[in-house]
GROMACS .gro file of C-alpha atoms in nm:
model
  133
    1MET     CA    1   2.067   1.009  -1.298
    2ALA     CA    2   1.739   0.788  -1.337
    3LYS     CA    3   1.592   0.555  -1.021
    4THR     CA    4   1.499   0.234  -1.140
    5VAL     CA    5   1.300  -0.070  -0.937
    6THR     CA    6   1.282  -0.433  -1.025
    7LEU     CA    7   1.014  -0.683  -0.964
    8LYS     CA    8   1.164  -1.032  -0.992
    9ALA     CA    9   0.889  -1.206  -1.163
   10THR     CA   10   1.025  -1.496  -1.366
   11ASN     CA   11   0.917  -1.781  -1.217
   12VAL     CA   12   0.533  -1.628  -1.262
   13LEU     CA   13   0.549  -1.418  -1.540
   14GLY     CA   14   0.830  -1.534  -1.731
   15LYS     CA   15   1.081  -1.205  -1.684
   16ASP     CA   16   1.154  -0.991  -1.453
   17PHE     CA   17   1.020  -0.630  -1.448
   18THR     CA   18   1.233  -0.265  -1.423
   19ILE     CA   19   1.074   0.054  -1.419
   20MET     CA   20   1.226   0.389  -1.404
   21ASP     CA   21   1.099   0.728  -1.238
   22SER     CA   22   0.954   0.823  -1.565
   23MET     CA   23   0.682   1.104  -1.564
   24GLY     CA   24   0.427   0.839  -1.684
   25ASN     CA   25   0.525   0.579  -1.362
   26ILE     CA   26   0.508   0.898  -1.162
   27LYS     CA   27   0.176   0.959  -1.228
   28LYS     CA   28   0.069   0.611  -1.230
   29ILE     CA   29   0.168   0.563  -0.903
   30ASN     CA   30   0.016   0.905  -0.786
   31GLU     CA   31  -0.313   0.761  -0.888
   32GLY     CA   32  -0.273   0.426  -0.775
   33ILE     CA   33  -0.192   0.565  -0.407
   34LYS     CA   34  -0.533   0.794  -0.439
   35GLN     CA   35  -0.716   0.484  -0.540
   36ILE     CA   36  -0.567   0.291  -0.206
   37TYR     CA   37  -0.661   0.575   0.017
   38LYS     CA   38  -1.018   0.606  -0.145
   39ARG     CA   39  -1.087   0.271  -0.085
   40ILE     CA   40  -0.954   0.297   0.273
   41ASP     CA   41  -1.194   0.612   0.295
   42ALA     CA   42  -1.451   0.449   0.160
   43LEU     CA   43  -1.449   0.180   0.386
   44ASP     CA   44  -1.442   0.393   0.714
   45GLN     CA   45  -1.742   0.567   0.598
   46LYS     CA   46  -1.897   0.250   0.530
   47LYS     CA   47  -1.849   0.135   0.915
   48GLU     CA   48  -1.791   0.273   1.231
   49THR     CA   49  -1.555  -0.008   1.354
   50VAL     CA   50  -1.312  -0.174   1.092
   51LEU     CA   51  -1.107  -0.446   1.171
   52PHE     CA   52  -0.709  -0.420   1.062
   53ALA     CA   53  -0.804  -0.738   0.840
   54GLU     CA   54  -1.078  -0.534   0.642
   55TYR     CA   55  -0.836  -0.270   0.552
   56ASN     CA   56  -0.577  -0.545   0.478
   57GLU     CA   57  -0.787  -0.701   0.212
   58VAL     CA   58  -0.833  -0.339   0.075
   59ILE     CA   59  -0.485  -0.261   0.103
   60THR     CA   60  -0.354  -0.576  -0.081
   61ASP     CA   61  -0.627  -0.611  -0.362
   62GLU     CA   62  -0.536  -0.231  -0.457
   63VAL     CA   63  -0.175  -0.317  -0.445
   64VAL     CA   64  -0.197  -0.599  -0.699
   65LYS     CA   65  -0.407  -0.454  -0.925
   66GLN     CA   66  -0.164  -0.071  -0.919
   67VAL     CA   67   0.143  -0.312  -0.971
   68ALA     CA   68  -0.040  -0.483  -1.287
   69LYS     CA   69  -0.140  -0.123  -1.400
   70LEU     CA   70   0.260   0.023  -1.325
   71LEU     CA   71   0.355  -0.294  -1.523
   72ASN     CA   72   0.163  -0.275  -1.818
   73LEU     CA   73   0.029  -0.616  -1.794
   74SER     CA   74  -0.242  -0.800  -1.976
   75LYS     CA   75  -0.561  -0.923  -1.771
   76ASP     CA   76  -0.421  -1.271  -1.779
   77ASP     CA   77  -0.070  -1.192  -1.661
   78ALA     CA   78  -0.253  -0.955  -1.391
   79LYS     CA   79  -0.413  -1.221  -1.291
   80LYS     CA   80  -0.102  -1.440  -1.205
   81LEU     CA   81   0.018  -1.158  -0.970
   82GLU     CA   82  -0.207  -1.375  -0.704
   83ASP     CA   83   0.016  -1.628  -0.759
   84MET     CA   84   0.335  -1.430  -0.665
   85SER     CA   85   0.497  -1.355  -0.316
   86TYR     CA   86   0.280  -1.057  -0.196
   87ASN     CA   87   0.560  -0.955   0.007
   88ASP     CA   88   0.752  -0.920  -0.297
   89LEU     CA   89   0.486  -0.722  -0.489
   90PHE     CA   90   0.430  -0.528  -0.165
   91THR     CA   91   0.819  -0.427  -0.142
   92PHE     CA   92   0.826  -0.367  -0.528
   93TYR     CA   93   0.541  -0.121  -0.538
   94SER     CA   94   0.595   0.061  -0.187
   95THR     CA   95   0.962   0.120  -0.307
   96ALA     CA   96   0.869   0.244  -0.607
   97VAL     CA   97   0.632   0.474  -0.448
   98SER     CA   98   0.868   0.597  -0.190
   99GLU     CA   99   1.189   0.653  -0.427
  100PHE     CA  100   0.995   0.786  -0.689
  101THR     CA  101   0.752   1.017  -0.535
  102GLY     CA  102   0.857   1.015  -0.178
  103MET     CA  103   0.518   0.903  -0.035
  104THR     CA  104   0.443   0.609   0.189
  105THR     CA  105   0.256   0.316   0.073
  106PRO     CA  106  -0.023   0.229   0.346
  107SER     CA  107  -0.028  -0.058   0.548
  108VAL     CA  108  -0.210  -0.247   0.803
  109ARG     CA  109   0.142  -0.255   1.003
  110GLN     CA  110   0.196   0.131   0.969
  111MET     CA  111  -0.177   0.155   1.101
  112GLN     CA  112  -0.121  -0.047   1.388
  113LYS     CA  113   0.212   0.125   1.495
  114ASN     CA  114   0.039   0.433   1.465
  115GLN     CA  115  -0.253   0.368   1.663
  116GLU     CA  116  -0.013   0.179   1.939
  117LYS     CA  117   0.166   0.539   1.951
  118ALA     CA  118  -0.175   0.743   2.008
  119MET     CA  119  -0.274   0.463   2.286
  120GLN     CA  120   0.061   0.539   2.435
  121ALA     CA  121   0.011   0.914   2.412
  122LEU     CA  122  -0.306   0.854   2.565
  123ASN     CA  123  -0.180   0.645   2.881
  124ASN     CA  124   0.111   0.938   2.920
  125GLU     CA  125  -0.112   1.234   2.995
  126ASP     CA  126  -0.067   1.403   3.295
  127PRO     CA  127  -0.341   1.218   3.560
  128LYS     CA  128  -0.451   1.546   3.713
  129GLN     CA  129  -0.590   1.647   3.362
  130SER     CA  130  -0.769   1.369   3.262
  131SER     CA  131  -0.947   1.319   3.592
  132GLY     CA  132  -1.073   1.678   3.564
  133ASN     CA  133  -0.917   1.811   3.867
   0.00000   0.00000   0.00000
């Protein structure tokens, strides 16, 4: 049975959009996720220390672009996505990514959780090993 995801966009684009797990959509999602990671990597390569806000700028910008591509929007309609709730856009896109491909869309919230886990692991190391005794 086909999997579908719907973006409620009547208030901004005049209609809602439902996409299914077609090969064409899966290919667009694969390319979109690669593009998000390429932009994150480019930011990492450019700066030694990257702020979460900078990652967020890259991710939000790319998610909006990828939603427009996934929905085959015109340039004018793609611009209108900026007037929609980002939470709605991210939820739509990340749900499509997860449901159709099993992958996870990068997010600053997840990056922060991963950093916290890494810091906890460092803090929980055996003090004898850390001190060099």
